[in-house]
mmCIF file of C-alpha atoms in Angstrom:
data_model
loop_
_atom_site.group_PDB
_atom_site.id
_atom_site.type_symbol
_atom_site.label_atom_id
_atom_site.label_comp_id
_atom_site.label_asym_id
_atom_site.label_seq_id
_atom_site.Cartn_x
_atom_site.Cartn_y
_atom_site.Cartn_z
ATOM 1 C CA ASP A 5 -15.498 5.495 9.912
ATOM 2 C CA ILE A 6 -16.955 2.817 7.625
ATOM 3 C CA GLN A 7 -15.680 -0.733 8.074
ATOM 4 C CA MET A 8 -15.442 -3.080 5.099
ATOM 5 C CA THR A 9 -15.533 -6.857 5.556
ATOM 6 C CA GLN A 10 -14.683 -9.313 2.798
ATOM 7 C CA SER A 11 -15.370 -13.013 2.553
ATOM 8 C CA PRO A 12 -13.865 -15.447 2.139
ATOM 9 C CA SER A 13 -10.332 -14.565 3.242
ATOM 10 C CA THR A 14 -8.851 -17.220 0.980
ATOM 11 C CA LEU A 15 -10.318 -19.035 -1.988
ATOM 12 C CA SER A 16 -8.979 -21.882 -4.060
ATOM 13 C CA ALA A 17 -10.619 -22.525 -7.405
ATOM 14 C CA SER A 18 -9.977 -24.258 -10.703
ATOM 15 C CA ILE A 19 -9.537 -22.798 -14.158
ATOM 16 C CA GLY A 20 -12.959 -22.199 -15.659
ATOM 17 C CA ASP A 21 -14.743 -21.943 -12.311
ATOM 18 C CA ARG A 22 -17.157 -19.142 -11.500
ATOM 19 C CA VAL A 23 -15.806 -17.272 -8.488
ATOM 20 C CA THR A 24 -17.613 -14.846 -6.200
ATOM 21 C CA ILE A 25 -16.140 -12.599 -3.514
ATOM 22 C CA THR A 26 -18.377 -10.686 -1.105
ATOM 23 C CA CYS A 27 -17.805 -7.317 0.528
ATOM 24 C CA ARG A 28 -20.014 -5.860 3.262
ATOM 25 C CA ALA A 29 -20.000 -2.285 4.516
ATOM 26 C CA SER A 30 -20.813 -1.325 8.106
ATOM 27 C CA GLN A 31 -23.263 1.286 6.785
ATOM 28 C CA SER A 32 -24.715 2.210 3.428
ATOM 29 C CA ILE A 33 -22.192 3.379 0.850
ATOM 30 C CA SER A 34 -24.711 3.749 -1.991
ATOM 31 C CA SER A 35 -22.800 2.700 -5.141
ATOM 32 C CA TRP A 36 -19.382 4.051 -4.194
ATOM 33 C CA LEU A 37 -17.457 0.813 -4.239
ATOM 34 C CA ALA A 38 -14.354 -0.271 -6.139
ATOM 35 C CA TRP A 39 -12.538 -3.580 -6.541
ATOM 36 C CA TYR A 40 -8.781 -3.992 -6.917
ATOM 37 C CA GLN A 41 -6.518 -6.889 -7.851
ATOM 38 C CA GLN A 42 -3.019 -7.090 -6.405
ATOM 39 C CA LYS A 43 -0.260 -9.379 -7.591
ATOM 40 C CA PRO A 44 2.760 -10.141 -5.370
ATOM 41 C CA GLY A 45 5.261 -7.279 -5.279
ATOM 42 C CA LYS A 46 2.981 -4.902 -7.192
ATOM 43 C CA GLY A 47 0.624 -2.093 -6.340
ATOM 44 C CA PRO A 48 -3.103 -2.775 -6.624
ATOM 45 C CA LYS A 49 -4.861 -2.336 -9.957
ATOM 46 C CA VAL A 50 -8.440 -1.136 -10.165
ATOM 47 C CA LEU A 51 -10.817 -3.581 -11.844
ATOM 48 C CA ILE A 52 -14.250 -2.132 -11.145
ATOM 49 C CA TYR A 53 -15.538 1.194 -9.837
ATOM 50 C CA LYS A 54 -18.994 2.433 -8.875
ATOM 51 C CA VAL A 55 -20.024 -1.159 -8.084
ATOM 52 C CA SER A 56 -20.228 -2.429 -11.661
ATOM 53 C CA SER A 57 -18.296 -0.180 -14.063
ATOM 54 C CA LEU A 58 -15.411 -2.033 -15.661
ATOM 55 C CA GLU A 59 -12.111 -0.157 -15.795
ATOM 56 C CA SER A 60 -10.698 0.191 -19.303
ATOM 57 C CA GLY A 61 -8.701 -2.850 -20.350
ATOM 58 C CA VAL A 62 -10.136 -5.174 -17.706
ATOM 59 C CA PRO A 63 -11.483 -8.454 -19.150
ATOM 60 C CA SER A 64 -15.249 -8.790 -19.321
ATOM 61 C CA ARG A 65 -15.174 -11.954 -17.209
ATOM 62 C CA PHE A 66 -14.967 -9.595 -14.217
ATOM 63 C CA SER A 67 -18.233 -8.095 -13.030
ATOM 64 C CA GLY A 68 -19.568 -6.396 -9.930
ATOM 65 C CA SER A 69 -22.968 -6.016 -8.354
ATOM 66 C CA GLY A 70 -24.736 -4.862 -5.215
ATOM 67 C CA SER A 71 -25.867 -1.709 -3.479
ATOM 68 C CA GLY A 72 -26.130 -0.227 -0.028
ATOM 69 C CA THR A 73 -24.092 -2.510 2.191
ATOM 70 C CA GLU A 74 -23.571 -5.761 0.281
ATOM 71 C CA PHE A 75 -21.526 -6.181 -2.857
ATOM 72 C CA THR A 76 -20.024 -8.961 -4.939
ATOM 73 C CA LEU A 77 -17.177 -9.366 -7.393
ATOM 74 C CA THR A 78 -17.664 -12.232 -9.832
ATOM 75 C CA ILE A 79 -15.181 -13.833 -12.179
ATOM 76 C CA SER A 80 -17.295 -15.757 -14.676
ATOM 77 C CA SER A 81 -14.613 -18.190 -15.854
ATOM 78 C CA LEU A 82 -11.397 -18.205 -13.858
ATOM 79 C CA GLN A 83 -8.180 -17.825 -15.855
ATOM 80 C CA PRO A 84 -4.575 -18.525 -14.759
ATOM 81 C CA ASP A 85 -3.756 -14.809 -14.645
ATOM 82 C CA ASP A 86 -6.513 -14.151 -12.100
ATOM 83 C CA PHE A 87 -4.505 -15.331 -9.100
ATOM 84 C CA GLY A 88 -3.734 -12.659 -6.550
ATOM 85 C CA THR A 89 -5.393 -10.786 -3.739
ATOM 86 C CA TYR A 90 -8.605 -8.830 -4.241
ATOM 87 C CA TYR A 91 -9.663 -5.814 -2.200
ATOM 88 C CA CYS A 92 -12.859 -3.834 -2.057
ATOM 89 C CA GLN A 93 -12.798 -0.121 -1.214
ATOM 90 C CA GLN A 94 -15.569 2.233 -0.208
ATOM 91 C CA TYR A 95 -15.325 5.858 -1.271
ATOM 92 C CA ASN A 96 -18.721 7.035 -0.138
ATOM 93 C CA SER A 97 -17.251 9.014 2.720
ATOM 94 C CA HIS A 98 -13.896 10.182 3.968
ATOM 95 C CA PRO A 99 -11.751 8.423 4.983
ATOM 96 C CA CYS A 100 -12.041 5.753 2.357
ATOM 97 C CA SER A 101 -11.502 2.228 3.632
ATOM 98 C CA PHE A 102 -10.538 -1.181 2.289
ATOM 99 C CA GLY A 103 -11.657 -4.687 2.974
ATOM 100 C CA GLN A 104 -9.066 -7.019 4.480
ATOM 101 C CA GLY A 105 -8.533 -8.816 1.186
ATOM 102 C CA THR A 106 -9.375 -12.156 -0.423
ATOM 103 C CA LYS A 107 -6.462 -14.276 -1.590
ATOM 104 C CA LEU A 108 -7.419 -16.224 -4.709
ATOM 105 C CA GLU A 109 -5.379 -19.301 -5.450
ATOM 106 C CA ILE A 110 -5.593 -21.397 -8.575
ATOM 107 C CA LYS A 111 -5.981 -25.125 -7.901
ATOM 108 C CA GLU B 15 1.145 7.893 -19.447
ATOM 109 C CA VAL B 16 0.562 8.458 -15.752
ATOM 110 C CA GLN B 17 3.530 7.527 -13.578
ATOM 111 C CA LEU B 18 3.972 7.701 -9.822
ATOM 112 C CA VAL B 19 7.461 6.920 -8.562
ATOM 113 C CA GLU B 20 8.073 6.697 -4.826
ATOM 114 C CA SER B 21 11.457 6.940 -3.162
ATOM 115 C CA GLY B 22 12.992 7.499 0.254
ATOM 116 C CA GLY B 23 12.194 4.242 1.990
ATOM 117 C CA GLY B 24 14.736 2.251 3.933
ATOM 118 C CA LEU B 25 15.737 0.767 7.270
ATOM 119 C CA VAL B 26 15.373 3.074 10.271
ATOM 120 C CA GLN B 27 15.548 2.554 14.012
ATOM 121 C CA PRO B 28 12.500 3.015 16.239
ATOM 122 C CA GLY B 29 12.049 6.694 16.983
ATOM 123 C CA GLY B 30 13.764 7.688 13.766
ATOM 124 C CA SER B 31 12.576 9.653 10.767
ATOM 125 C CA LEU B 32 12.299 9.302 7.007
ATOM 126 C CA ARG B 33 11.001 11.469 4.193
ATOM 127 C CA LEU B 34 9.190 9.737 1.385
ATOM 128 C CA SER B 35 8.791 11.361 -2.019
ATOM 129 C CA CYS B 36 6.511 10.624 -4.933
ATOM 130 C CA SER B 37 7.354 12.053 -8.335
ATOM 131 C CA ALA B 38 4.278 12.336 -10.544
ATOM 132 C CA SER B 39 4.024 12.670 -14.309
ATOM 133 C CA GLY B 40 1.535 12.219 -17.124
ATOM 134 C CA PHE B 41 -1.267 14.281 -15.594
ATOM 135 C CA THR B 42 -1.854 17.762 -14.211
ATOM 136 C CA PHE B 43 -0.622 17.139 -10.672
ATOM 137 C CA SER B 44 -2.015 20.366 -9.225
ATOM 138 C CA ASN B 45 -5.568 19.393 -10.240
ATOM 139 C CA TYR B 46 -5.709 16.374 -7.929
ATOM 140 C CA ALA B 47 -5.735 15.712 -4.239
ATOM 141 C CA MET B 48 -3.118 13.061 -3.542
ATOM 142 C CA HIS B 49 -2.979 10.193 -1.097
ATOM 143 C CA TRP B 50 -0.720 7.718 0.675
ATOM 144 C CA VAL B 51 -1.775 4.115 1.349
ATOM 145 C CA ARG B 52 0.447 1.600 3.155
ATOM 146 C CA GLN B 53 0.640 -2.165 3.365
ATOM 147 C CA ALA B 54 2.438 -3.962 6.152
ATOM 148 C CA PRO B 55 4.228 -7.173 5.117
ATOM 149 C CA GLY B 56 1.649 -9.867 4.375
ATOM 150 C CA LYS B 57 -1.210 -7.583 5.415
ATOM 151 C CA GLY B 58 -3.965 -5.540 3.775
ATOM 152 C CA LEU B 59 -4.202 -1.952 2.604
ATOM 153 C CA GLU B 60 -4.360 0.915 5.116
ATOM 154 C CA TYR B 61 -5.306 4.466 4.102
ATOM 155 C CA VAL B 62 -2.764 6.781 5.701
ATOM 156 C CA SER B 63 -2.930 10.384 4.569
ATOM 157 C CA ALA B 64 -4.294 12.823 2.004
ATOM 158 C CA ILE B 65 -3.660 16.376 0.870
ATOM 159 C CA SER B 66 -5.859 18.700 -1.141
ATOM 160 C CA THR B 67 -4.802 20.223 -4.446
ATOM 161 C CA TYR B 68 -2.975 23.215 -2.971
ATOM 162 C CA GLY B 69 -2.202 21.755 0.411
ATOM 163 C CA SER B 70 -4.753 23.655 2.462
ATOM 164 C CA ASN B 71 -6.517 20.520 3.698
ATOM 165 C CA LYS B 72 -4.790 17.460 5.083
ATOM 166 C CA TYR B 73 -5.993 14.180 6.546
ATOM 167 C CA TYR B 74 -4.193 11.642 8.711
ATOM 168 C CA ALA B 75 -5.271 8.247 9.965
ATOM 169 C CA ASP B 76 -5.404 8.080 13.759
ATOM 170 C CA SER B 77 -2.516 5.592 13.701
ATOM 171 C CA VAL B 78 -0.128 8.231 12.298
ATOM 172 C CA LYS B 79 -1.623 11.529 13.472
ATOM 173 C CA GLY B 80 0.958 13.761 15.132
ATOM 174 C CA ARG B 81 3.863 11.743 13.730
ATOM 175 C CA PHE B 82 3.489 11.954 9.935
ATOM 176 C CA THR B 83 3.263 15.112 7.823
ATOM 177 C CA ILE B 84 2.025 15.205 4.249
ATOM 178 C CA SER B 85 3.002 17.980 1.869
ATOM 179 C CA ARG B 86 3.328 18.686 -1.845
ATOM 180 C CA ASP B 87 5.251 20.867 -4.267
ATOM 181 C CA ASN B 88 3.058 21.497 -7.297
ATOM 182 C CA SER B 89 5.907 23.284 -9.102
ATOM 183 C CA LYS B 90 7.868 20.023 -9.013
ATOM 184 C CA ASN B 91 4.929 17.605 -9.307
ATOM 185 C CA THR B 92 6.043 15.933 -6.113
ATOM 186 C CA LEU B 93 4.220 14.570 -3.086
ATOM 187 C CA PHE B 94 5.943 14.043 0.253
ATOM 188 C CA LEU B 95 5.330 12.152 3.461
ATOM 189 C CA GLN B 96 7.529 12.981 6.450
ATOM 190 C CA LEU B 97 7.610 10.066 8.876
ATOM 191 C CA SER B 98 8.746 10.795 12.442
ATOM 192 C CA SER B 99 8.779 8.967 15.763
ATOM 193 C CA LEU B 100 8.662 5.752 13.787
ATOM 194 C CA ARG B 101 7.448 2.535 15.382
ATOM 195 C CA PRO B 102 7.927 -1.084 14.280
ATOM 196 C CA GLU B 103 4.240 -1.177 13.328
ATOM 197 C CA ASP B 104 4.922 1.545 10.738
ATOM 198 C CA SER B 105 6.947 -0.975 8.729
ATOM 199 C CA ALA B 106 5.197 -1.246 5.383
ATOM 200 C CA VAL B 107 5.279 -0.560 1.696
ATOM 201 C CA TYR B 108 4.049 2.993 1.220
ATOM 202 C CA TYR B 109 2.131 3.696 -1.985
ATOM 203 C CA CYS B 110 1.487 7.071 -3.546
ATOM 204 C CA VAL B 111 -1.934 6.997 -5.189
ATOM 205 C CA LYS B 112 -3.859 9.225 -7.571
ATOM 206 C CA PRO B 113 -7.639 9.496 -7.359
ATOM 207 C CA TYR B 114 -9.798 9.257 -10.470
ATOM 208 C CA ASP B 115 -11.129 12.741 -9.880
ATOM 209 C CA ASP B 116 -10.866 15.535 -7.373
ATOM 210 C CA SER B 117 -13.521 14.308 -5.021
ATOM 211 C CA ILE B 118 -13.838 11.316 -2.750
ATOM 212 C CA SER B 119 -12.856 8.750 -5.334
ATOM 213 C CA TYR B 120 -11.375 5.420 -6.103
ATOM 214 C CA PHE B 121 -7.696 5.281 -7.025
ATOM 215 C CA ASP B 122 -6.904 4.785 -10.704
ATOM 216 C CA TYR B 123 -3.122 4.855 -10.451
ATOM 217 C CA TRP B 124 -0.723 3.494 -7.843
ATOM 218 C CA GLY B 125 3.032 3.783 -7.613
ATOM 219 C CA GLN B 126 5.261 0.739 -7.205
ATOM 220 C CA GLY B 127 5.683 1.532 -3.519
ATOM 221 C CA THR B 128 8.660 2.203 -1.271
ATOM 222 C CA LEU B 129 9.494 -0.089 1.642
ATOM 223 C CA VAL B 130 9.963 1.315 5.124
ATOM 224 C CA THR B 131 11.398 -1.027 7.741
ATOM 225 C CA VAL B 132 11.495 0.122 11.366
ATOM 226 C CA SER B 133 13.776 -2.103 13.389
ATOM 227 C CA SER B 134 16.709 -1.937 15.762
#
């Protein structure tokens, strides 16, 4: 099974900051990577799929990049609504797997 | 509008059983494999189980294999997860999730989750 590792585990940033979260796969997953945002008490919401494709309705300040085993999620200018926990997911092979999460706090 | 509504969670003693249900609407249920993902309190997401469109293929994580059974009723647009021989470490919110397409895929819709608590 493919292991996904995110960093950092927690992140505190200010409104307007550029924020980057990294996700590493234990083996190549080509471009089959998604990012999710989860707010407390809610199910996750997909932000990005296939590394860099923005889900409909997701603000353009979110972007994704990478290939193979290393990927990043970038928020270009942090907004108050961006707090929450972010997860990466590989769907290159079954079973899919998630990173352990990055909790983003607003300073 | 796609909706996934889970039910059936609750408090159960170790060794007990529960049956979770997920009522789906807003899409052609029988065209999609369906999945369960769980999240222990304060923890990350764990992929639990999957079932193919007509139920012929099923997958279980090692942590639940032999204890959980996934099934579906396409005539009622409903997904099930039978939980047996429950352990405290099975305590979690269980999410029913829909894949974007009928292949290995990301998940474009999640239910609100149903909480299972295993405790004496």
